[in-house]
Amino acid sequence: MSDQRELAAQFDQLAALMEITGANGFRVSAARRVARVLQEFDGDLRELAETPGGLEAMDGIGKGSAERIRQWCRTGRLEGRDRIAAEVPDGLIGLLDISGLGPKTVGRLWREAGVTDTATLREAINDGRLASLPRMGAKTIANISDSLDFAAKAAQRTSIGAALPLATQLCAALASVPGTTRIDWAGSLRRGCETIGDIDLLAISGDPTCLIAAFTTQPGVTKVLAAGDTKASVRLNDQIQIDLRVVPEQEFGAAWLYFTGSKEHNVALRHRAQQRNLRLNEYGLFPDDGEESPPQDRGKRPIASQTEQDIYEALELPWRPPELRESRDGITEPPPDLITVEDICRDLHTHTTASDGHLSIRDMAEEAIRRGFDSLAITDHSRSSVQANGLDADRLRSHIEAIREVDASLPEITLLAGSEVDIHADGRLDYDDEILAMLDIVVASPHAALKQSPDDATARLIEAASHPLVHIIGHPTGRMIGRRPGLEPDMRALCAAAAAHGTALEINANPKRLDLCDRHVRIALECGGLISINTDAHQAGHFDFLRYGVLTGRRGTLTAEACINAWPLSRLLEWLDRGS
Ligand SMILES: [Zn+2]
Ligand SMILES: [Zn+2]
């Protein structure tokens, strides 16, 4: 993690701690603002801190905060954080991850009901302590209880949004250890799953001892679970387990295939091998000579082992991308030509400071240009999203003007004036048709009433997908991974309606959402529908989410042809225009 990301996380935590203890709201928002500024800063923080007046020149950083940042650079400690953290039980911070619990409520539960973590919260619900608190209704308590159950189930796994950057960083660091010629990740991470158990790393090295030593002593290791000559396991930041195996170069493909899984895919491949009088294991594909003991232990040479391709070929199978190695995927069908990050030419769902984004229209456009996009849709929230500063019709009109003005000044990119329009519980949209008709692109999304019945959800979403002025249904279920399940519409009915009206369904690439999920993408494609992959960026760094959306699309068998973000711009513009 870069210095500023690490410090931003500490400022965020400080803000949460202050709010829990009931600190002055002005100080809380100041700390949040500093976190945001740091999050978006992409220079060298230490260098800036040493430049006189450098930090103070940044918008949102006052004199006091600048001094604290300098102190952190010198000492690694954020002034005030340790003191306030000592006052607050450790488990309270974890409660903030439970859907429906903000810092203010957590503070109340702590002071008024003695809640200090998830276990004591569960107790307080069960013994009626929570119900005896003023202003704590039965419905609120039932919601908290639901969220607790849901979070407990999800707690054992790490989001791909945390695991992938971590693995990338680890591999980069270990690749520079002398003797390492290759290092890569395997497992559910390589298959692009939305949540990951452990991270499995696989390496080739001329000096395994040196690599294992570097692995077990790297920064962030909180426990070494095992350390041998060619493999080791560690726990990082007390959060995630990472396993490293060093294998000989000639066995890398067999090991990579084996440790990538899925288990079901490996079983199917072993079965295929048996049918051909072969034996497949993590060391290679061997002739089956009828002996019990493993062929590699008897000095037998494999038929294939160095690359995955060699092994698939020897089994007379097409190579499969890791994203298509789940139990639902066969092994004999040739896989489709899956979409890649490089295929994506644009983002069609982003926010600016007009609603709850952090950047201006121009800053967003320039970031999109930097990322090589040919176009960008600005889709701020509609009026009912009050908490997100949604735009009423008048503000939207001037916002459209402002987007057109910036567009005219930037020949490198085409800006589309859009909106993320709320879909009300009954399927009506948040703006009149007359307003919607002024926009280049309409993304319609559900934000509230996410617990309605499946029947109501189906009717609601079909109504929106059938609206002639709607182009995309944004995050169709509204789920948050590990936090809330979201709507549960009849997905096949929704996808069929969307396909019939030429409305695209979104894969929202935010790793907390990934909505549509991979299963739903498959259904949409089976119905002949279109997909749009968008990051829903609220700040520059959010454009990085794209890869999670693409991985989810690939797991759903998505090709560039079925993804409107990968089309030539002229084709997209024609498609957007279709209704008018
Ligand atoms: Zn949204
Ligand atoms: Zn959005």
Coordinates of C-alpha atoms and ligand atoms in Angstrom, one line a residue:
M1 CA 0.0 0.0 0.0
S2 CA 1.3 3.4 -0.8
D3 CA 2.0 5.9 2.0
Q4 CA -1.0 8.0 1.3
R5 CA -3.4 5.0 1.0
E6 CA -2.2 3.7 4.3
L7 CA -2.5 7.1 6.0
A8 CA -5.9 7.7 4.4
A9 CA -7.2 4.5 5.9
Q10 CA -5.9 5.7 9.3
F11 CA -7.7 9.1 8.9
D12 CA -10.9 7.3 7.9
Q13 CA -10.6 5.1 11.0
L14 CA -9.9 8.1 13.1
A15 CA -13.0 9.7 11.8
A16 CA -15.1 6.6 12.6
L17 CA -13.6 6.4 16.1
M18 CA -14.4 10.1 16.7
E19 CA -17.9 9.6 15.6
I20 CA -18.4 6.6 17.8
T21 CA -17.2 8.6 20.8
G22 CA -19.5 11.4 19.9
A23 CA -16.8 14.0 18.8
N24 CA -17.7 17.3 17.2
G25 CA -19.1 16.7 13.7
F26 CA -16.9 19.4 12.2
R27 CA -13.8 17.6 13.3
V28 CA -15.1 14.3 12.0
S29 CA -15.8 15.7 8.5
A30 CA -12.4 17.4 8.5
A31 CA -10.7 14.0 9.1
R32 CA -12.8 12.4 6.4
R33 CA -11.9 15.2 4.0
V34 CA -8.2 14.6 4.6
A35 CA -8.6 10.9 4.0
R36 CA -10.3 11.6 0.7
V37 CA -7.6 14.1 -0.4
L38 CA -4.9 11.6 0.5
Q39 CA -6.7 8.8 -1.3
E40 CA -6.7 10.8 -4.5
F41 CA -3.2 12.2 -4.3
D42 CA -0.9 10.3 -6.7
G43 CA 2.5 11.9 -6.1
D44 CA 5.2 11.2 -3.5
L45 CA 3.6 12.0 -0.1
R46 CA 6.9 12.1 1.8
E47 CA 8.5 14.5 -0.7
L48 CA 5.4 16.7 -0.5
A49 CA 5.6 16.7 3.3
E50 CA 9.2 17.9 3.2
T51 CA 8.4 20.8 0.8
P52 CA 7.6 23.8 3.0
G53 CA 3.9 24.7 2.6
G54 CA 3.4 21.8 0.2
L55 CA 0.7 20.0 2.2
E56 CA -1.1 23.2 3.2
A57 CA -1.4 24.1 -0.5
M58 CA -3.7 21.1 -1.0
D59 CA -7.4 21.8 -0.9
G60 CA -9.0 20.2 2.2
I61 CA -5.8 20.0 4.3
G62 CA -5.6 22.6 7.1
K63 CA -2.6 23.5 9.2
G64 CA -3.3 21.0 11.9
S65 CA -3.8 18.1 9.5
A66 CA -0.6 19.0 7.6
E67 CA 1.3 18.9 10.9
R68 CA -0.2 15.5 11.7
I69 CA 0.7 14.2 8.3
R70 CA 4.3 15.3 8.7
Q71 CA 4.5 13.7 12.1
W72 CA 3.1 10.5 10.6
C73 CA 5.9 10.6 8.0
R74 CA 8.5 10.9 10.7
T75 CA 7.1 8.5 13.3
G76 CA 4.5 6.3 11.5
R77 CA 1.9 7.3 14.1
L78 CA -1.1 9.4 13.5
E79 CA -1.5 11.7 16.5
G80 CA -4.7 11.2 18.4
R81 CA -5.6 8.0 16.8
D82 CA -3.9 5.7 19.3
R83 CA -5.4 7.6 22.2
I84 CA -8.9 7.5 20.9
A85 CA -8.5 3.9 19.8
A86 CA -7.5 3.0 23.4
E87 CA -10.8 4.4 24.6
V88 CA -12.9 2.3 22.2
P89 CA -13.1 -1.5 22.3
D90 CA -11.5 -3.1 19.2
G91 CA -14.6 -4.9 18.1
L92 CA -16.6 -1.7 17.6
I93 CA -14.8 -0.8 14.4
G94 CA -15.7 -4.2 13.0
L95 CA -19.4 -3.4 13.6
L96 CA -19.2 -0.6 11.1
D97 CA -19.0 -3.2 8.4
I98 CA -22.5 -4.4 9.3
S99 CA -25.1 -3.0 6.9
G100 CA -27.3 -0.5 8.6
L101 CA -24.9 0.3 11.4
G102 CA -23.3 3.8 11.2
P103 CA -20.8 5.2 13.8
K104 CA -23.5 7.1 15.6
T105 CA -25.6 4.0 16.2
V106 CA -22.5 1.9 17.1
G107 CA -21.6 4.6 19.7
R108 CA -25.1 4.4 21.2
L109 CA -25.1 0.6 21.3
W110 CA -21.8 0.7 23.1
R111 CA -22.7 3.4 25.7
E112 CA -26.3 2.4 26.3
A113 CA -26.3 -1.4 25.9
G114 CA -22.7 -2.4 26.5
V115 CA -22.1 -3.7 23.0
T116 CA -18.4 -4.1 22.2
D117 CA -18.4 -6.5 19.2
T118 CA -20.6 -8.7 17.0
A119 CA -20.9 -11.4 19.8
T120 CA -22.1 -8.9 22.4
L121 CA -24.4 -7.3 19.8
R122 CA -26.0 -10.7 19.1
E123 CA -26.4 -11.2 22.9
A124 CA -28.0 -7.8 23.3
I125 CA -30.5 -8.6 20.6
N126 CA -31.3 -12.0 22.1
D127 CA -31.8 -10.9 25.7
G128 CA -33.9 -7.9 24.7
R129 CA -31.5 -5.2 25.9
L130 CA -31.6 -3.6 22.4
A131 CA -35.4 -3.6 22.4
S132 CA -35.4 -1.7 25.7
L133 CA -33.4 1.3 24.3
P134 CA -35.4 4.4 23.3
R135 CA -35.9 4.9 19.6
M136 CA -35.0 1.3 18.7
G137 CA -37.9 -0.2 16.9
A138 CA -38.5 -3.9 16.3
K139 CA -38.0 -3.4 12.5
T140 CA -34.6 -1.8 13.0
I141 CA -33.5 -4.6 15.3
A142 CA -34.7 -7.3 12.9
N143 CA -32.7 -5.5 10.2
I144 CA -29.5 -5.5 12.3
S145 CA -30.1 -9.1 13.2
D146 CA -30.4 -10.0 9.5
S147 CA -27.2 -8.1 8.6
L148 CA -25.3 -9.9 11.4
D149 CA -26.3 -13.3 10.0
F150 CA -25.3 -12.3 6.5
A151 CA -22.0 -10.8 7.6
A152 CA -21.1 -13.9 9.6
K153 CA -21.4 -16.1 6.5
A154 CA -19.3 -13.8 4.4
A155 CA -16.7 -13.1 7.0
Q156 CA -14.4 -15.9 6.1
R157 CA -13.6 -14.7 2.7
T158 CA -11.8 -11.7 1.2
S159 CA -13.1 -9.4 -1.5
I160 CA -11.3 -9.7 -4.9
G161 CA -11.0 -5.9 -4.6
A162 CA -8.6 -6.4 -1.7
A163 CA -7.0 -9.7 -2.8
L164 CA -6.0 -8.8 -6.3
P165 CA -4.1 -5.6 -5.5
L166 CA -2.4 -7.5 -2.6
A167 CA -1.4 -10.4 -4.8
T168 CA -0.1 -8.1 -7.5
Q169 CA 2.0 -6.2 -5.1
L170 CA 3.3 -9.3 -3.4
C171 CA 4.3 -10.9 -6.7
A172 CA 6.1 -7.7 -7.8
A173 CA 8.1 -7.6 -4.6
L174 CA 9.0 -11.4 -4.6
A175 CA 9.8 -11.3 -8.3
S176 CA 12.8 -9.1 -7.4
V177 CA 14.2 -11.7 -4.9
P178 CA 17.5 -13.1 -6.5
G179 CA 16.9 -16.5 -8.2
T180 CA 13.1 -15.9 -8.8
T181 CA 12.4 -16.3 -12.5
R182 CA 8.6 -16.5 -12.3
I183 CA 5.8 -15.9 -9.8
D184 CA 2.1 -16.0 -10.3
W185 CA -1.1 -16.5 -8.4
A186 CA -3.4 -19.5 -8.7
G187 CA -6.6 -20.6 -7.0
S188 CA -9.9 -18.7 -6.8
L189 CA -8.1 -15.5 -7.4
R190 CA -6.9 -16.6 -10.8
R191 CA -10.4 -17.8 -11.6
G192 CA -11.6 -14.3 -10.9
C193 CA -14.1 -15.3 -8.1
E194 CA -15.7 -12.3 -6.3
T195 CA -14.4 -13.4 -2.9
I196 CA -11.3 -15.3 -2.2
G197 CA -10.3 -17.8 0.6
D198 CA -6.5 -17.9 0.7
I199 CA -4.1 -16.5 -1.9
D200 CA -2.1 -19.3 -3.5
L201 CA 1.2 -18.2 -5.1
L202 CA 3.4 -20.4 -7.3
A203 CA 7.0 -19.6 -8.2
I204 CA 10.1 -20.9 -10.1
S205 CA 13.3 -20.1 -8.4
G206 CA 17.0 -21.1 -8.5
D207 CA 17.2 -20.3 -4.8
P208 CA 14.0 -21.5 -3.1
T209 CA 15.5 -21.0 0.4
C210 CA 16.1 -17.3 -0.3
L211 CA 12.6 -16.8 -1.7
I212 CA 10.9 -18.6 1.2
A213 CA 12.9 -16.5 3.6
A214 CA 11.9 -13.3 1.8
F215 CA 8.3 -14.4 1.8
T216 CA 8.1 -15.2 5.5
T217 CA 9.8 -12.0 6.6
Q218 CA 8.1 -9.5 4.3
P219 CA 6.3 -6.5 5.9
G220 CA 2.8 -7.2 7.1
V221 CA 3.4 -10.8 8.0
T222 CA 1.7 -11.3 11.4
K223 CA 2.2 -15.0 11.7
V224 CA 4.2 -17.7 9.9
L225 CA 2.0 -20.7 9.8
A226 CA 4.5 -23.1 8.1
A227 CA 7.9 -22.7 6.5
G228 CA 9.7 -25.5 4.6
D229 CA 12.3 -25.9 1.8
T230 CA 9.9 -25.2 -1.0
K231 CA 6.6 -24.0 0.5
A232 CA 5.4 -21.7 3.2
S233 CA 2.2 -20.2 4.6
V234 CA 1.8 -16.9 6.3
R235 CA -1.0 -14.7 7.6
L236 CA -0.8 -11.2 6.4
N237 CA -2.1 -8.2 8.4
D238 CA -4.0 -10.7 10.5
Q239 CA -6.5 -11.0 7.7
I240 CA -5.6 -13.3 4.9
Q241 CA -3.6 -16.5 4.5
I242 CA -1.1 -16.7 1.7
D243 CA 0.6 -19.9 0.6
L244 CA 3.7 -20.0 -1.6
R245 CA 5.0 -23.0 -3.4
V246 CA 8.3 -23.1 -5.3
V247 CA 8.2 -25.7 -8.1
P248 CA 10.7 -26.8 -10.8
E249 CA 10.3 -25.0 -14.1
Q250 CA 9.3 -28.2 -16.0
E251 CA 6.4 -28.8 -13.6
F252 CA 5.0 -25.3 -13.5
G253 CA 2.1 -25.9 -15.8
A254 CA 0.9 -29.0 -14.0
A255 CA 1.2 -27.3 -10.6
W256 CA -0.5 -24.1 -11.9
L257 CA -3.4 -26.1 -13.4
Y258 CA -3.7 -28.1 -10.2
F259 CA -3.7 -25.2 -7.8
T260 CA -5.9 -23.0 -9.9
G261 CA -8.8 -25.5 -9.7
S262 CA -11.6 -25.6 -9.4
K263 CA -11.7 -29.0 -7.7
E264 CA -14.5 -30.1 -10.0
H265 CA -12.5 -29.0 -13.0
N266 CA -9.5 -31.0 -11.8
V267 CA -11.7 -34.1 -11.2
A268 CA -13.1 -33.8 -14.8
L269 CA -9.5 -33.6 -16.2
R270 CA -8.3 -36.5 -14.2
H271 CA -11.2 -38.6 -15.4
R272 CA -10.4 -37.6 -19.0
A273 CA -6.8 -38.7 -18.4
Q274 CA -7.9 -42.1 -17.0
Q275 CA -10.0 -42.7 -20.0
R276 CA -6.8 -42.4 -22.1
N277 CA -4.7 -44.6 -19.7
L278 CA -3.0 -41.5 -18.3
R279 CA -2.5 -40.1 -14.8
L280 CA -2.8 -36.4 -14.1
N281 CA -1.5 -34.8 -10.8
E282 CA 0.2 -31.6 -9.7
Y283 CA 3.6 -32.9 -11.1
G284 CA 2.4 -33.7 -14.6
L285 CA 0.5 -35.9 -17.0
F286 CA 2.0 -39.5 -16.9
P287 CA 1.4 -42.8 -18.7
D288 CA -0.6 -45.0 -16.4
D289 CA 1.5 -48.1 -15.9
G290 CA -1.0 -49.7 -13.5
E291 CA 1.3 -49.2 -10.5
E292 CA -0.2 -47.9 -7.2
S293 CA 2.6 -45.5 -6.3
P294 CA 2.9 -42.0 -7.9
P295 CA 4.8 -42.2 -11.2
Q296 CA 7.0 -39.2 -10.3
D297 CA 8.3 -41.0 -7.2
R298 CA 9.4 -43.8 -9.5
G299 CA 11.4 -41.5 -11.7
K300 CA 8.9 -41.7 -14.5
R301 CA 8.9 -38.8 -17.0
P302 CA 5.7 -37.0 -17.7
I303 CA 4.1 -36.7 -21.2
A304 CA 3.3 -33.0 -20.5
S305 CA 3.9 -30.8 -17.5
Q306 CA 5.7 -27.5 -18.4
T307 CA 2.7 -25.5 -19.5
E308 CA -1.1 -25.8 -19.1
Q309 CA -1.5 -25.7 -22.8
D310 CA 0.7 -28.8 -23.2
I311 CA -1.5 -30.7 -20.7
Y312 CA -4.8 -29.8 -22.3
E313 CA -3.4 -30.6 -25.7
A314 CA -2.2 -34.0 -24.6
L315 CA -5.7 -34.6 -23.3
E316 CA -7.1 -33.5 -26.7
L317 CA -8.9 -30.6 -25.1
P318 CA -9.0 -26.9 -25.8
W319 CA -7.2 -24.8 -23.2
R320 CA -9.6 -23.1 -20.9
P321 CA -9.3 -19.6 -19.4
P322 CA -9.2 -20.0 -15.6
E323 CA -12.6 -18.0 -15.3
L324 CA -14.3 -20.9 -17.2
R325 CA -13.0 -23.8 -15.0
E326 CA -16.0 -24.0 -12.6
S327 CA -18.2 -27.1 -12.2
R328 CA -20.8 -25.5 -14.5
D329 CA -18.3 -25.3 -17.3
G330 CA -17.7 -28.4 -19.4
I331 CA -14.2 -29.4 -20.6
T332 CA -14.8 -30.3 -24.2
E333 CA -16.6 -27.3 -25.6
P334 CA -14.2 -24.7 -27.1
P335 CA -14.4 -21.6 -24.8
P336 CA -15.8 -18.4 -26.3
D337 CA -13.4 -15.5 -27.1
L338 CA -13.7 -13.8 -23.8
I339 CA -13.7 -10.0 -23.4
T340 CA -10.5 -8.4 -22.0
V341 CA -9.7 -5.1 -20.2
E342 CA -8.1 -3.9 -23.4
D343 CA -11.4 -4.3 -25.3
I344 CA -13.1 -1.7 -23.2
C345 CA -13.2 1.8 -24.8
R346 CA -15.4 3.7 -22.3
D347 CA -17.2 4.0 -19.0
L348 CA -20.9 4.7 -19.2
H349 CA -21.8 5.2 -15.5
T350 CA -19.8 7.8 -13.5
H351 CA -20.4 10.6 -11.0
T352 CA -19.1 14.1 -10.5
T353 CA -19.3 16.8 -7.8
A354 CA -22.7 17.6 -9.1
S355 CA -24.0 14.7 -7.0
D356 CA -21.8 12.6 -4.8
G357 CA -18.6 12.3 -6.9
H358 CA -15.3 13.9 -5.9
L359 CA -14.2 15.3 -9.3
S360 CA -15.5 17.9 -11.7
I361 CA -16.7 17.0 -15.2
R362 CA -13.4 18.2 -16.7
D363 CA -11.3 16.2 -14.2
M364 CA -13.3 13.0 -14.9
A365 CA -13.0 13.6 -18.6
E366 CA -9.2 14.1 -18.4
E367 CA -8.9 10.9 -16.3
A368 CA -10.8 9.0 -18.9
I369 CA -8.5 10.4 -21.6
R370 CA -5.5 9.3 -19.6
R371 CA -7.0 5.8 -19.5
G372 CA -7.3 5.8 -23.3
F373 CA -11.1 6.0 -23.4
D374 CA -12.8 7.4 -26.6
S375 CA -15.9 8.4 -24.7
L376 CA -17.3 8.8 -21.1
A377 CA -20.9 9.1 -19.8
I378 CA -21.4 11.5 -16.9
T379 CA -24.4 10.1 -15.0
D380 CA -25.1 11.9 -11.7
H381 CA -27.9 10.9 -9.4
S382 CA -31.5 11.9 -9.8
R383 CA -33.5 14.0 -7.4
S384 CA -34.8 11.2 -5.1
S385 CA -31.3 10.2 -4.2
V386 CA -31.2 12.9 -1.6
Q387 CA -28.4 11.4 0.4
A388 CA -26.3 11.5 -2.8
N389 CA -27.2 15.1 -3.6
G390 CA -29.3 14.1 -6.5
L391 CA -30.2 16.7 -9.2
D392 CA -33.7 18.2 -9.6
A393 CA -34.8 19.0 -13.2
D394 CA -33.4 22.5 -13.1
R395 CA -30.0 21.5 -11.8
L396 CA -30.0 18.7 -14.4
R397 CA -30.6 21.1 -17.2
S398 CA -27.6 23.3 -16.3
H399 CA -25.5 20.2 -15.7
I400 CA -26.2 19.0 -19.2
E401 CA -25.1 22.4 -20.5
A402 CA -21.9 22.1 -18.4
I403 CA -21.2 18.7 -19.8
R404 CA -21.7 19.9 -23.4
E405 CA -19.4 22.8 -22.7
V406 CA -16.5 20.6 -21.4
D407 CA -17.2 18.2 -24.3
A408 CA -16.7 21.0 -26.9
S409 CA -13.4 21.9 -25.4
L410 CA -12.0 18.3 -25.4
P411 CA -11.6 17.0 -28.9
E412 CA -9.9 13.8 -27.6
I413 CA -13.1 12.4 -26.1
T414 CA -16.8 12.3 -26.5
L415 CA -18.7 13.2 -23.4
L416 CA -22.2 11.9 -23.0
A417 CA -24.7 13.8 -20.9
G418 CA -26.5 11.2 -18.9
S419 CA -28.1 10.5 -15.6
E420 CA -28.4 7.6 -13.1
V421 CA -32.1 7.8 -12.6
D422 CA -33.7 6.1 -9.6
I423 CA -36.2 3.4 -10.3
H424 CA -38.9 3.8 -7.8
A425 CA -40.3 0.8 -6.0
D426 CA -43.2 0.6 -8.5
G427 CA -41.0 0.8 -11.5
R428 CA -41.6 4.5 -12.3
L429 CA -38.5 6.6 -13.1
D430 CA -37.4 9.6 -11.1
Y431 CA -37.7 12.1 -14.0
D432 CA -40.4 12.8 -16.5
D433 CA -40.0 11.6 -20.1
E434 CA -39.5 15.1 -21.3
I435 CA -36.4 15.5 -19.1
L436 CA -35.1 12.0 -19.9
A437 CA -35.4 12.8 -23.7
M438 CA -32.9 15.6 -23.3
L439 CA -30.2 13.2 -22.2
D440 CA -27.7 11.3 -24.4
I441 CA -27.8 8.2 -22.1
V442 CA -30.0 7.0 -19.3
V443 CA -28.9 4.5 -16.7
A444 CA -31.8 3.5 -14.5
S445 CA -30.9 1.9 -11.1
P446 CA -32.7 0.7 -8.0
H447 CA -31.3 2.4 -4.8
A448 CA -34.2 2.1 -2.3
A449 CA -36.8 -0.5 -1.4
L450 CA -34.2 -3.3 -2.0
K451 CA -36.1 -5.8 0.3
Q452 CA -39.3 -6.0 -1.8
S453 CA -40.7 -9.3 -2.8
P454 CA -39.2 -11.1 -5.8
D455 CA -42.4 -10.6 -7.7
D456 CA -42.5 -6.9 -7.0
A457 CA -38.8 -6.6 -7.9
T458 CA -39.3 -8.4 -11.2
A459 CA -42.2 -6.1 -12.2
R460 CA -40.3 -3.1 -11.1
L461 CA -37.1 -3.9 -13.1
I462 CA -39.0 -5.1 -16.2
E463 CA -41.0 -1.8 -16.2
A464 CA -37.7 0.2 -16.2
A465 CA -36.0 -2.1 -18.8
S466 CA -39.0 -1.7 -21.1
H467 CA -39.0 2.1 -20.9
P468 CA -38.1 3.4 -24.4
L469 CA -35.8 6.1 -23.0
V470 CA -33.7 3.8 -20.7
H471 CA -30.4 2.5 -22.2
I472 CA -28.9 0.6 -19.2
I473 CA -30.2 -0.9 -16.0
G474 CA -27.5 0.0 -13.4
H475 CA -26.5 -2.5 -10.7
P476 CA -29.8 -4.4 -11.3
T477 CA -30.1 -6.1 -7.9
G478 CA -28.5 -3.5 -5.7
R479 CA -26.7 -6.2 -3.7
M480 CA -23.6 -5.4 -1.6
I481 CA -21.4 -8.5 -1.3
G482 CA -21.3 -9.8 2.3
R483 CA -23.6 -6.9 3.4
R484 CA -27.0 -7.2 1.8
P485 CA -28.5 -9.6 -0.7
G486 CA -30.4 -7.0 -2.7
L487 CA -33.4 -7.6 -5.0
E488 CA -34.1 -11.1 -6.1
P489 CA -36.0 -10.7 -9.4
D490 CA -36.8 -13.5 -11.8
M491 CA -33.6 -13.0 -13.7
R492 CA -34.6 -14.9 -16.8
A493 CA -37.8 -12.8 -17.1
L494 CA -35.9 -9.6 -16.6
C495 CA -33.1 -10.5 -19.1
A496 CA -35.7 -11.5 -21.7
A497 CA -37.5 -8.2 -21.3
A498 CA -34.2 -6.2 -21.5
A499 CA -33.1 -8.2 -24.6
A500 CA -36.5 -7.6 -26.3
H501 CA -36.3 -3.8 -25.7
G502 CA -32.6 -3.6 -26.5
T503 CA -31.8 -2.4 -23.0
A504 CA -28.3 -3.3 -21.7
L505 CA -27.8 -4.7 -18.2
E506 CA -24.9 -3.5 -16.2
I507 CA -22.0 -5.3 -14.6
N508 CA -21.2 -2.7 -11.9
A509 CA -17.5 -3.3 -11.5
N510 CA -17.2 -1.9 -8.0
P511 CA -15.8 -5.0 -6.1
K512 CA -18.3 -4.4 -3.3
R513 CA -21.2 -4.8 -5.9
L514 CA -20.2 -7.0 -8.9
D515 CA -23.9 -6.7 -9.9
L516 CA -24.8 -8.4 -12.3
C517 CA -22.9 -11.4 -10.9
D518 CA -21.4 -14.0 -13.2
R519 CA -24.4 -16.3 -13.1
H520 CA -26.7 -13.5 -14.1
V521 CA -24.4 -12.5 -16.9
R522 CA -24.8 -16.0 -18.4
I523 CA -28.6 -15.7 -18.2
A524 CA -28.5 -12.3 -19.9
L525 CA -26.4 -13.7 -22.7
E526 CA -28.5 -16.8 -23.1
C527 CA -31.4 -14.5 -23.6
G528 CA -29.5 -12.7 -26.3
G529 CA -29.1 -9.5 -24.3
L530 CA -26.4 -6.8 -24.1
I531 CA -24.1 -6.1 -21.2
S532 CA -22.5 -2.8 -20.1
I533 CA -19.4 -2.9 -17.8
N534 CA -19.1 0.3 -15.8
T535 CA -17.1 1.3 -12.7
D536 CA -19.6 3.8 -11.3
A537 CA -16.5 5.9 -10.6
H538 CA -16.9 8.6 -7.9
Q539 CA -13.2 9.4 -8.0
A540 CA -10.2 8.8 -10.3
G541 CA -9.0 5.6 -8.6
H542 CA -12.4 4.0 -9.1
F543 CA -11.7 3.5 -12.8
D544 CA -9.3 0.8 -11.6
F545 CA -12.4 -1.3 -10.7
L546 CA -12.8 -2.1 -14.4
R547 CA -10.8 -5.3 -14.2
Y548 CA -13.2 -6.8 -11.6
G549 CA -16.1 -6.1 -13.9
V550 CA -14.2 -7.7 -16.8
L551 CA -13.3 -10.8 -14.7
T552 CA -17.0 -11.1 -13.7
G553 CA -18.0 -10.8 -17.4
R554 CA -15.5 -13.4 -18.4
R555 CA -16.8 -15.8 -15.7
G556 CA -20.2 -15.2 -17.3
T557 CA -18.8 -16.0 -20.9
L558 CA -19.0 -12.4 -22.0
T559 CA -17.5 -11.5 -25.4
A560 CA -16.6 -8.0 -26.7
E561 CA -19.4 -8.3 -29.2
A562 CA -22.1 -8.4 -26.5
C563 CA -20.6 -5.6 -24.5
I564 CA -21.5 -2.1 -25.5
N565 CA -18.4 -0.6 -23.9
A566 CA -16.3 -2.5 -26.4
W567 CA -18.1 -1.4 -29.5
P568 CA -16.7 1.2 -32.0
L569 CA -18.0 4.6 -30.9
S570 CA -20.1 5.1 -34.0
R571 CA -22.0 1.9 -33.3
L572 CA -22.6 2.9 -29.7
L573 CA -23.9 6.4 -30.7
E574 CA -26.3 4.8 -33.2
W575 CA -27.5 2.4 -30.5
L576 CA -28.0 5.3 -28.0
D577 CA -30.0 7.2 -30.6
R578 CA -32.3 4.3 -31.4
G579 CA -35.3 5.5 -29.4
S580 CA -35.5 9.0 -30.6
Ligands
ZN1 ZN -26.2 3.6 -8.2
ZN2 ZN -23.8 5.3 -9.7

